[in-house]
Short mmCIF file of C-alpha atoms in Angstrom, two decimals:
data_model
loop_
_atom_site.label_atom_id
_atom_site.label_comp_id
_atom_site.label_asym_id
_atom_site.label_seq_id
_atom_site.Cartn_x
_atom_site.Cartn_y
_atom_site.Cartn_z
CA MET A 1001 46.64 117.49 -67.74
CA VAL A 1002 50.41 117.88 -67.52
CA VAL A 1003 52.22 120.74 -69.21
CA LEU A 1004 55.87 120.01 -69.85
CA LEU A 1005 58.02 123.10 -70.18
CA LEU A 1006 61.46 122.57 -71.65
CA GLY A 1007 64.21 125.14 -71.38
CA SER A 1008 65.61 124.17 -74.77
CA GLU A 1009 65.52 121.58 -77.54
CA LYS A 1010 68.30 119.70 -75.71
CA ASP A 1011 65.76 118.72 -73.04
CA ARG A 1012 63.44 116.88 -75.44
CA GLN A 1013 64.89 113.39 -74.86
CA TRP A 1014 64.45 113.78 -71.08
CA ALA A 1015 60.86 114.93 -71.64
CA GLN A 1016 60.11 111.86 -73.76
CA LYS A 1017 60.89 109.64 -70.78
CA ILE A 1018 58.25 111.55 -68.83
CA THR A 1019 55.61 111.52 -71.55
CA GLY A 1020 56.04 107.76 -72.00
CA VAL A 1021 54.96 107.17 -68.40
CA LEU A 1022 52.17 109.75 -68.62
CA GLN A 1023 50.81 107.87 -71.63
CA GLU A 1024 50.81 104.63 -69.59
CA PHE A 1025 48.54 106.37 -67.08
CA GLY A 1026 46.41 107.94 -69.80
CA VAL A 1027 47.32 111.46 -68.66
CA SER A 1028 47.03 114.11 -71.36
CA HIS A 1029 50.04 116.33 -71.82
CA HIS A 1030 51.34 119.23 -73.86
CA THR A 1031 54.98 120.14 -74.42
CA HIS A 1032 56.44 123.60 -74.97
CA ILE A 1033 59.96 124.96 -75.30
CA ALA A 1034 60.47 128.29 -73.55
CA SER A 1035 63.40 129.62 -71.55
CA ALA A 1036 63.03 131.53 -68.30
CA HIS A 1037 66.31 133.28 -69.09
CA LYS A 1038 65.96 133.91 -72.83
CA THR A 1039 62.21 134.11 -73.50
CA PRO A 1040 60.48 135.01 -70.21
CA GLU A 1041 57.62 136.91 -71.88
CA TYR A 1042 56.85 133.97 -74.16
CA LEU A 1043 56.97 131.61 -71.19
CA LEU A 1044 54.49 133.78 -69.31
CA GLU A 1045 52.13 133.75 -72.31
CA ILE A 1046 52.16 129.95 -72.24
CA VAL A 1047 51.48 129.53 -68.52
CA ARG A 1048 48.83 132.26 -68.43
CA LYS A 1049 46.94 130.44 -71.18
CA TYR A 1050 46.86 127.25 -69.10
CA GLU A 1051 46.07 129.03 -65.83
CA LYS A 1052 42.91 130.51 -67.42
CA GLN A 1053 41.56 127.04 -68.25
CA ASN A 1054 40.61 126.26 -64.64
CA LYS A 1055 41.33 122.52 -65.01
CA PRO A 1056 43.36 120.09 -62.90
CA LEU A 1057 46.92 120.73 -64.02
CA VAL A 1058 50.53 120.01 -63.10
CA TYR A 1059 53.56 121.64 -64.70
CA ILE A 1060 56.80 119.70 -65.16
CA CYS A 1061 59.79 121.93 -65.85
CA ILE A 1062 62.80 120.41 -67.57
CA ALA A 1063 65.88 122.56 -67.80
CA GLY A 1064 69.54 121.68 -67.57
CA GLY A 1065 72.31 124.01 -66.50
CA SER A 1066 71.20 126.98 -64.44
CA ASN A 1067 67.55 126.07 -63.96
CA ALA A 1068 65.42 129.14 -63.39
CA LEU A 1069 62.47 127.58 -65.21
CA GLY A 1070 60.72 125.81 -62.32
CA GLY A 1071 61.02 128.69 -59.89
CA PHE A 1072 59.95 131.22 -62.50
CA VAL A 1073 56.88 129.18 -63.43
CA ASP A 1074 55.98 128.44 -59.81
CA ALA A 1075 56.03 132.14 -58.96
CA HIS A 1076 53.38 132.78 -61.64
CA VAL A 1077 50.95 129.86 -61.24
CA VAL A 1078 48.66 128.33 -58.62
CA HIS A 1079 49.02 124.75 -59.86
CA PRO A 1080 51.78 122.37 -58.71
CA VAL A 1081 55.19 122.63 -60.39
CA ILE A 1082 57.70 119.79 -60.56
CA ASN A 1083 61.32 120.41 -61.50
CA CYS A 1084 62.90 117.47 -63.29
CA PRO A 1085 66.34 118.67 -64.39
CA PRO A 1086 68.38 116.41 -66.67
CA TYR A 1087 71.49 115.19 -64.90
CA SER A 1088 74.80 116.46 -66.18
CA GLU A 1089 78.36 115.52 -65.29
CA LYS A 1090 79.29 119.11 -66.03
CA TYR A 1091 80.32 120.91 -62.84
CA ALA A 1092 80.14 117.54 -61.04
CA GLY A 1093 76.34 117.74 -61.08
CA LEU A 1094 76.30 120.85 -58.92
CA ASP A 1095 73.92 122.59 -61.32
CA ILE A 1096 71.19 120.64 -59.51
CA LEU A 1097 71.41 123.22 -56.73
CA SER A 1098 69.61 125.74 -58.95
CA SER A 1099 66.59 123.41 -58.80
CA LEU A 1100 66.77 122.89 -55.05
CA ARG A 1101 67.34 126.34 -53.56
CA MET A 1102 64.37 128.65 -54.00
CA PRO A 1103 63.49 132.06 -52.59
CA SER A 1104 60.66 132.40 -50.08
CA GLY A 1105 57.21 132.07 -51.58
CA VAL A 1106 58.42 129.88 -54.46
CA SER A 1107 57.97 126.13 -54.00
CA PRO A 1108 58.46 123.83 -56.98
CA VAL A 1109 59.08 120.21 -56.04
CA THR A 1110 62.23 118.66 -57.49
CA VAL A 1111 62.18 115.05 -58.69
CA LEU A 1112 65.40 113.82 -60.27
CA GLU A 1113 64.20 110.85 -62.32
CA PRO A 1114 61.81 111.44 -65.24
CA GLU A 1115 59.71 108.34 -64.55
CA GLN A 1116 59.17 109.42 -60.95
CA ALA A 1117 58.28 112.96 -62.04
CA ALA A 1118 55.54 111.50 -64.24
CA LEU A 1119 54.34 109.31 -61.37
CA ALA A 1120 54.29 112.27 -58.96
CA ALA A 1121 52.28 114.35 -61.43
CA SER A 1122 49.87 111.46 -61.98
CA LYS A 1123 49.36 111.08 -58.22
CA MET A 1124 48.65 114.80 -57.88
CA LEU A 1125 46.05 114.61 -60.64
CA ALA A 1126 44.60 111.42 -59.14
CA LEU A 1127 43.38 113.46 -56.17
CA GLY A 1128 40.50 114.56 -58.39
CA SER A 1129 40.07 111.44 -60.52
CA ALA A 1130 38.83 108.04 -59.39
CA GLU A 1131 39.87 106.56 -62.73
CA LEU A 1132 43.45 107.80 -62.43
CA THR A 1133 43.56 106.67 -58.79
CA LYS A 1134 42.78 103.13 -59.98
CA LYS A 1135 45.55 103.30 -62.56
CA VAL A 1136 48.10 104.50 -60.01
CA THR A 1137 47.01 101.78 -57.56
CA LYS A 1138 47.33 99.14 -60.29
CA TYR A 1139 50.82 100.45 -61.13
CA GLN A 1140 51.86 100.26 -57.48
CA LYS A 1141 50.56 96.69 -57.18
CA ARG A 1142 52.53 95.72 -60.29
CA ILE A 1143 55.73 97.17 -58.81
CA LYS A 1144 55.15 95.39 -55.49
CA LYS A 1145 54.45 92.10 -57.25
CA LYS A 1146 57.68 92.43 -59.22
CA ILE A 1147 59.71 92.99 -56.04
CA VAL A 1148 58.09 90.08 -54.21
CA GLY A 1149 58.66 87.91 -57.28
CA SER A 1150 62.34 88.84 -57.25
CA GLN A 1151 62.57 87.81 -53.60
CA LYS A 1152 60.86 84.48 -54.32
CA ALA A 1153 63.32 83.85 -57.16
CA LEU A 1154 66.16 84.08 -54.64
CA GLY A 1155 64.74 81.02 -52.95
#
């Protein structure tokens, strides 16, 4: 299962790009809006509920601007956390640094493109699922075939 955590309503469109790919892989997902800055107690309630379930799980944190979400979540969970911050021209894209620089002991992975974040989460979950491994392998073969086909079209 993938839990998408959005910092605000503004992040919903970015999250939909992720859930579209997760659906292709048949990966179940739940989406919540909770801010590490504005509603930290509520955010902790959400992640504690999922941590108690003792199931294979990956969190994808989507927050623009000053992204504390991924680091905050990672510091409170044992499951993998992926940051996937929406790109913004504001501040020349430098807000990405808040997703990249983390204090010691905090280790969310940052993936910039939503489709790749969904793929990374699916691969992590595939470690414990033969069925999902087959789906990821099939996806990779389809991508390779497309590239080889493009080369053949060049002549």
